[in-house]
GROMACS .gro file of C-alpha atoms in nm:
model
  285
    1MET     CA    1  -0.694  -0.815   2.796
    2ASN     CA    2  -0.696  -0.879   3.169
    3GLY     CA    3  -0.773  -0.506   3.226
    4LEU     CA    4  -1.050  -0.480   2.973
    5ARG     CA    5  -1.194  -0.789   3.143
    6GLN     CA    6  -1.185  -0.634   3.478
    7ILE     CA    7  -1.332  -0.312   3.360
    8ARG     CA    8  -1.620  -0.554   3.203
    9GLN     CA    9  -1.689  -0.713   3.500
   10VAL     CA   10  -1.714  -0.368   3.701
   11ILE     CA   11  -1.950  -0.224   3.467
   12GLY     CA   12  -2.178  -0.551   3.486
   13HIS     CA   13  -2.164  -0.550   3.840
   14ARG     CA   14  -2.267  -0.203   3.841
   15SER     CA   15  -2.560  -0.235   3.627
   16LYS     CA   16  -2.683  -0.535   3.830
   17LEU     CA   17  -2.662  -0.328   4.155
   18GLY     CA   18  -2.850  -0.038   3.995
   19ALA     CA   19  -3.151  -0.238   3.890
   20ARG     CA   20  -3.185  -0.399   4.224
   21GLN     CA   21  -3.139  -0.032   4.378
   22SER     CA   22  -3.410   0.077   4.169
   23ARG     CA   23  -3.633  -0.223   4.248
   24TRP     CA   24  -3.577  -0.151   4.599
   25PHE     CA   25  -3.621   0.198   4.583
   26SER     CA   26  -3.948   0.137   4.389
   27ALA     CA   27  -4.099  -0.134   4.633
   28SER     CA   28  -4.005   0.039   4.954
   29VAL     CA   29  -3.971   0.460   4.922
   30GLY     CA   30  -4.142   0.572   5.241
   31ALA     CA   31  -4.171   0.251   5.426
   32ARG     CA   32  -3.903   0.372   5.648
   33GLY     CA   33  -4.093   0.602   5.856
   34GLY     CA   34  -4.026   0.375   6.185
   35SER     CA   35  -4.186   0.078   6.358
   36GLY     CA   36  -4.518   0.263   6.420
   37ALA     CA   37  -4.537   0.431   6.087
   38GLU     CA   38  -4.790   0.315   5.834
   39PRO     CA   39  -4.587   0.214   5.510
   40SER     CA   40  -4.625   0.431   5.203
   41VAL     CA   41  -4.811   0.368   4.874
   42VAL     CA   42  -4.578   0.401   4.596
   43GLN     CA   43  -4.712   0.480   4.244
   44ALA     CA   44  -4.593   0.507   3.902
   45GLY     CA   45  -4.748   0.770   3.637
   46MET     CA   46  -4.670   0.852   3.293
   47VAL     CA   47  -4.645   1.201   3.148
   48LEU     CA   48  -4.759   1.088   2.778
   49GLN     CA   49  -4.758   1.380   2.542
   50ARG     CA   50  -4.798   1.453   2.156
   51ASN     CA   51  -4.526   1.675   2.045
   52PRO     CA   52  -4.635   1.973   1.814
   53ILE     CA   53  -4.663   1.878   1.467
   54LEU     CA   54  -4.679   2.259   1.334
   55MET     CA   55  -4.453   2.530   1.389
   56GLN     CA   56  -4.599   2.814   1.590
   57GLN     CA   57  -4.695   3.150   1.414
   58ALA     CA   58  -4.447   3.431   1.478
   59THR     CA   59  -4.626   3.729   1.627
   60GLY     CA   60  -4.532   4.087   1.712
   61PHE     CA   61  -4.161   4.122   1.722
   62GLU     CA   62  -4.076   3.780   1.600
   63ALA     CA   63  -4.293   3.830   1.285
   64VAL     CA   64  -4.112   4.150   1.197
   65THR     CA   65  -3.795   3.993   1.283
   66ASP     CA   66  -3.835   3.691   1.019
   67GLU     CA   67  -3.966   3.886   0.758
   68TYR     CA   68  -3.648   4.129   0.782
   69PHE     CA   69  -3.409   3.847   0.804
   70GLY     CA   70  -3.598   3.656   0.509
   71TRP     CA   71  -3.539   3.979   0.314
   72LEU     CA   72  -3.178   3.999   0.405
   73ASP     CA   73  -3.123   3.649   0.286
   74TYR     CA   74  -3.280   3.747  -0.042
   75VAL     CA   75  -3.095   4.078  -0.128
   76THR     CA   76  -2.773   3.902  -0.038
   77ALA     CA   77  -2.811   3.583  -0.257
   78GLU     CA   78  -2.671   3.508  -0.560
   79ARG     CA   79  -2.895   3.598  -0.869
   80PHE     CA   80  -3.152   3.334  -0.933
   81PRO     CA   81  -3.089   3.178  -1.285
   82ARG     CA   82  -3.425   3.212  -1.467
   83ASP     CA   83  -3.352   3.106  -1.785
   84PHE     CA   84  -3.217   2.797  -1.680
   85PHE     CA   85  -3.511   2.666  -1.461
   86PHE     CA   86  -3.798   2.848  -1.656
   87LYS     CA   87  -3.939   2.807  -1.975
   88LYS     CA   88  -3.921   3.145  -2.143
   89GLY     CA   89  -4.291   3.268  -2.190
   90SER     CA   90  -4.429   2.997  -1.971
   91THR     CA   91  -4.691   3.087  -1.703
   92VAL     CA   92  -4.467   2.954  -1.450
   93GLU     CA   93  -4.189   3.227  -1.532
   94SER     CA   94  -4.459   3.478  -1.550
   95ARG     CA   95  -4.572   3.408  -1.164
   96TRP     CA   96  -4.209   3.375  -1.057
   97MET     CA   97  -4.124   3.740  -1.197
   98VAL     CA   98  -4.450   3.866  -1.035
   99LEU     CA   99  -4.340   3.743  -0.704
  100GLU     CA  100  -3.960   3.888  -0.789
  101ASP     CA  101  -4.090   4.236  -0.828
  102LYS     CA  102  -4.301   4.189  -0.512
  103ARG     CA  103  -3.983   4.086  -0.325
  104ALA     CA  104  -3.763   4.364  -0.495
  105ASP     CA  105  -4.018   4.647  -0.398
  106GLN     CA  106  -3.935   4.595  -0.008
  107TRP     CA  107  -3.646   4.786   0.113
  108TYR     CA  108  -3.578   4.826   0.510
  109PHE     CA  109  -3.305   5.061   0.465
  110ASP     CA  110  -3.292   5.423   0.359
  111ALA     CA  111  -3.523   5.494   0.095
  112LYS     CA  112  -3.264   5.675  -0.106
  113SER     CA  113  -3.037   5.412  -0.086
  114LYS     CA  114  -3.263   5.191  -0.276
  115PRO     CA  115  -3.109   5.078  -0.606
  116ALA     CA  116  -3.294   5.140  -0.922
  117ARG     CA  117  -3.463   4.837  -1.062
  118LYS     CA  118  -3.637   4.764  -1.380
  119GLN     CA  119  -3.945   4.544  -1.361
  120SER     CA  120  -3.913   4.205  -1.447
  121LYS     CA  121  -4.287   4.192  -1.616
  122PRO     CA  122  -4.495   4.519  -1.706
  123ALA     CA  123  -4.744   4.645  -1.464
  124ALA     CA  124  -5.097   4.451  -1.526
  125ALA     CA  125  -5.383   4.613  -1.675
  126GLU     CA  126  -5.669   4.662  -1.476
  127GLY     CA  127  -5.867   4.329  -1.441
  128GLU     CA  128  -5.579   4.133  -1.555
  129ASP     CA  129  -5.405   3.865  -1.326
  130LEU     CA  130  -5.045   3.824  -1.390
  131LEU     CA  131  -5.029   3.521  -1.178
  132GLY     CA  132  -5.270   3.338  -1.461
  133THR     CA  133  -5.515   3.095  -1.372
  134ASP     CA  134  -5.509   2.698  -1.298
  135ALA     CA  135  -5.661   2.684  -1.676
  136ASP     CA  136  -5.358   2.883  -1.814
  137ALA     CA  137  -5.094   2.689  -1.625
  138GLY     CA  138  -5.130   2.353  -1.845
  139LYS     CA  139  -5.071   2.597  -2.151
  140GLY     CA  140  -4.694   2.622  -2.058
  141SER     CA  141  -4.543   2.383  -1.851
  142ALA     CA  142  -4.658   2.135  -1.598
  143VAL     CA  143  -4.733   2.269  -1.255
  144ASN     CA  144  -4.773   2.087  -0.958
  145THR     CA  145  -5.027   2.259  -0.726
  146VAL     CA  146  -4.968   2.221  -0.368
  147GLU     CA  147  -5.288   2.232  -0.136
  148VAL     CA  148  -5.252   2.438   0.154
  149HIS     CA  149  -5.462   2.318   0.445
  150PRO     CA  150  -5.556   2.528   0.753
  151ARG     CA  151  -5.388   2.519   1.075
  152LEU     CA  152  -5.717   2.482   1.243
  153THR     CA  153  -5.861   2.127   1.226
  154THR     CA  154  -6.194   1.980   1.251
  155ALA     CA  155  -6.118   1.883   1.574
  156ASP     CA  156  -6.053   2.230   1.698
  157ALA     CA  157  -6.363   2.362   1.537
  158SER     CA  158  -6.572   2.103   1.717
  159GLY     CA  159  -6.383   2.122   2.049
  160ASP     CA  160  -6.331   1.750   2.071
  161THR     CA  161  -6.042   1.693   2.327
  162LYS     CA  162  -6.028   1.326   2.272
  163LEU     CA  163  -5.875   1.358   1.902
  164LEU     CA  164  -5.500   1.410   1.846
  165GLU     CA  165  -5.567   1.635   1.552
  166ARG     CA  166  -5.619   1.932   1.753
  167LYS     CA  167  -5.367   2.213   1.863
  168LEU     CA  168  -5.117   2.126   1.605
  169ASP     CA  169  -4.841   2.377   1.715
  170ARG     CA  170  -4.880   2.302   2.086
  171THR     CA  171  -4.762   1.992   2.296
  172LEU     CA  172  -5.045   1.775   2.437
  173TYR     CA  173  -5.105   1.541   2.734
  174LEU     CA  174  -5.278   1.246   2.800
  175LEU     CA  175  -5.540   1.292   3.109
  176VAL     CA  176  -5.763   1.019   3.251
  177LYS     CA  177  -6.053   1.075   3.474
  178LYS     CA  178  -6.068   0.819   3.765
  179ASN     CA  179  -6.258   0.868   4.097
  180ASP     CA  180  -6.387   1.201   3.921
  181GLN     CA  181  -6.051   1.386   3.922
  182TRP     CA  182  -5.838   1.416   3.615
  183VAL     CA  183  -5.485   1.292   3.662
  184PHE     CA  184  -5.216   1.164   3.466
  185PRO     CA  185  -5.234   0.777   3.400
  186GLN     CA  186  -5.126   0.622   3.722
  187GLY     CA  187  -5.093   0.317   3.941
  188ALA     CA  188  -4.939   0.112   4.204
  189VAL     CA  189  -4.588  -0.028   4.182
  190GLN     CA  190  -4.590  -0.382   4.211
  191THR     CA  191  -4.319  -0.596   4.342
  192ASP     CA  192  -3.999  -0.652   4.154
  193GLU     CA  193  -4.109  -0.352   3.941
  194VAL     CA  194  -3.886  -0.060   3.836
  195LEU     CA  195  -4.110   0.253   3.763
  196SER     CA  196  -4.066   0.257   3.403
  197GLN     CA  197  -4.211  -0.081   3.391
  198ALA     CA  198  -4.492   0.007   3.646
  199ALA     CA  199  -4.562   0.326   3.430
  200ARG     CA  200  -4.604   0.153   3.133
  201ARG     CA  201  -4.798  -0.119   3.241
  202ASN     CA  202  -5.059   0.124   3.430
  203LEU     CA  203  -5.092   0.285   3.100
  204LYS     CA  204  -5.210  -0.025   2.943
  205GLU     CA  205  -5.439  -0.102   3.216
  206THR     CA  206  -5.579   0.238   3.249
  207CYS     CA  207  -5.588   0.334   2.859
  208GLY     CA  208  -5.596  -0.002   2.637
  209ASP     CA  209  -5.301  -0.146   2.446
  210ARG     CA  210  -5.387   0.042   2.102
  211MET     CA  211  -5.089   0.301   2.172
  212ASP     CA  212  -4.728   0.255   2.076
  213VAL     CA  213  -4.548   0.428   2.353
  214TRP     CA  214  -4.173   0.529   2.387
  215THR     CA  215  -4.052   0.604   2.748
  216VAL     CA  216  -3.753   0.849   2.772
  217GLY     CA  217  -3.539   0.695   3.031
  218HIS     CA  218  -3.618   0.483   3.326
  219GLY     CA  219  -3.581   0.765   3.624
  220PRO     CA  220  -3.866   0.968   3.715
  221ILE     CA  221  -3.927   1.333   3.616
  222GLY     CA  222  -4.107   1.442   3.890
  223HIS     CA  223  -4.366   1.334   4.195
  224HIS     CA  224  -4.667   1.395   4.372
  225GLU     CA  225  -4.734   1.331   4.716
  226ALA     CA  226  -5.106   1.315   4.853
  227GLY     CA  227  -5.116   1.181   5.222
  228LYS     CA  228  -4.946   0.836   5.215
  229SER     CA  229  -4.936   0.799   4.840
  230THR     CA  230  -4.617   0.928   4.647
  231THR     CA  231  -4.636   0.903   4.267
  232PHE     CA  232  -4.333   0.901   4.034
  233PHE     CA  233  -4.368   1.013   3.687
  234VAL     CA  234  -4.203   0.898   3.395
  235LYS     CA  235  -4.190   1.064   3.070
  236GLY     CA  236  -4.325   0.927   2.727
  237HIS     CA  237  -4.409   0.994   2.383
  238ILE     CA  238  -4.690   0.862   2.191
  239LEU     CA  239  -4.580   0.733   1.806
  240ARG     CA  240  -4.922   0.629   1.704
  241GLY     CA  241  -5.239   0.469   1.821
  242GLN     CA  242  -5.512   0.627   2.063
  243ALA     CA  243  -5.589   0.583   2.417
  244LYS     CA  244  -5.937   0.413   2.518
  245ALA     CA  245  -6.182   0.498   2.794
  246GLY     CA  246  -6.359   0.203   2.976
  247ASN     CA  247  -6.290  -0.149   2.972
  248ASN     CA  248  -5.935  -0.184   2.860
  249GLY     CA  249  -5.949  -0.561   2.696
  250GLN     CA  250  -5.824  -0.748   2.986
  251GLY     CA  251  -6.159  -0.782   3.195
  252GLU     CA  252  -6.075  -0.478   3.411
  253ALA     CA  253  -6.209  -0.131   3.434
  254GLY     CA  254  -5.987   0.137   3.258
  255ALA     CA  255  -6.019   0.539   3.272
  256ALA     CA  256  -6.374   0.671   3.293
  257ASP     CA  257  -6.273   0.911   3.038
  258PHE     CA  258  -5.954   1.065   2.884
  259ARG     CA  259  -5.851   1.378   2.703
  260TRP     CA  260  -5.571   1.520   2.519
  261ALA     CA  261  -5.463   1.887   2.680
  262THR     CA  262  -5.225   2.154   2.654
  263ARG     CA  263  -5.051   2.283   2.963
  264GLU     CA  264  -5.309   2.554   3.013
  265GLU     CA  265  -5.603   2.298   2.968
  266VAL     CA  266  -5.438   2.075   3.218
  267GLU     CA  267  -5.398   2.350   3.472
  268THR     CA  268  -5.760   2.413   3.489
  269ALA     CA  269  -5.874   2.025   3.470
  270VAL     CA  270  -5.642   1.917   3.767
  271ALA     CA  271  -5.674   1.962   4.120
  272PRO     CA  272  -5.484   2.279   4.259
  273GLU     CA  273  -5.247   2.077   4.440
  274TYR     CA  274  -5.168   1.841   4.169
  275TRP     CA  275  -5.092   2.094   3.948
  276LEU     CA  276  -4.825   2.249   4.174
  277SER     CA  277  -4.620   1.923   4.190
  278VAL     CA  278  -4.666   1.865   3.770
  279LYS     CA  279  -4.622   2.188   3.645
  280ASP     CA  280  -4.286   2.193   3.590
  281MET     CA  281  -4.295   1.884   3.405
  282LEU     CA  282  -4.493   2.038   3.132
  283SER     CA  283  -4.360   2.242   2.823
  284SER     CA  284  -4.478   2.594   2.757
  285VAL     CA  285  -4.511   2.536   2.377
   0.00000   0.00000   0.00000
């Protein structure tokens, strides 16, 4: 028991020491340049991202590979018990048999080695649709219609970069416009404030309090130096809500404008020297 108590005391002491060091680092980085040197301004910023909602569409070799392995899974799988799942003679069974024949016609090996197979359903006459119609679907068994929405949204069509419902297969990052420059939400670190606390406070002051945000850890993922100012960035994810430009609701002026941008859009929006500092913190997806 004494050994366990000593371990807990050491862990508690190290936690307190780490917190003190983090606060000291946040408040005094760059202030040790000598008695005649001007102290550096330490800022905390947040790289706030919205993760992809859709998987990216495979193209080229990836698409062919996915198709091949999908076919390989099909030909090596156990035979599907059609009579158990479908009512005999129903529209659902007819549709499944047409798709089954279509999959069975594919063969990636030598054509001579393709096994002979009897079609599940006779070929359709000209003008006949074996897949049936929506009206026919109600005659057999109940069918749940799945509506497939397009990958491109109205925000993509309109080019509105303020909406999160765009570029669903890409990672989006929040950029704000301050002093006629596009940057990540950032601001000064106050006394007795760690980087993650300062980053969340600056985000709220810049973009309002209408976002639920989760920060990944307390340490920085990168930094940017501009003259006597050094900005350390903390990574965050938006869970819900939306940013707001203008007055932040606390009587203070927030960002002049904001946008949700992909990695390529960030590169074209920010200053070249800023991009060199932040590019390695952004995902290519």
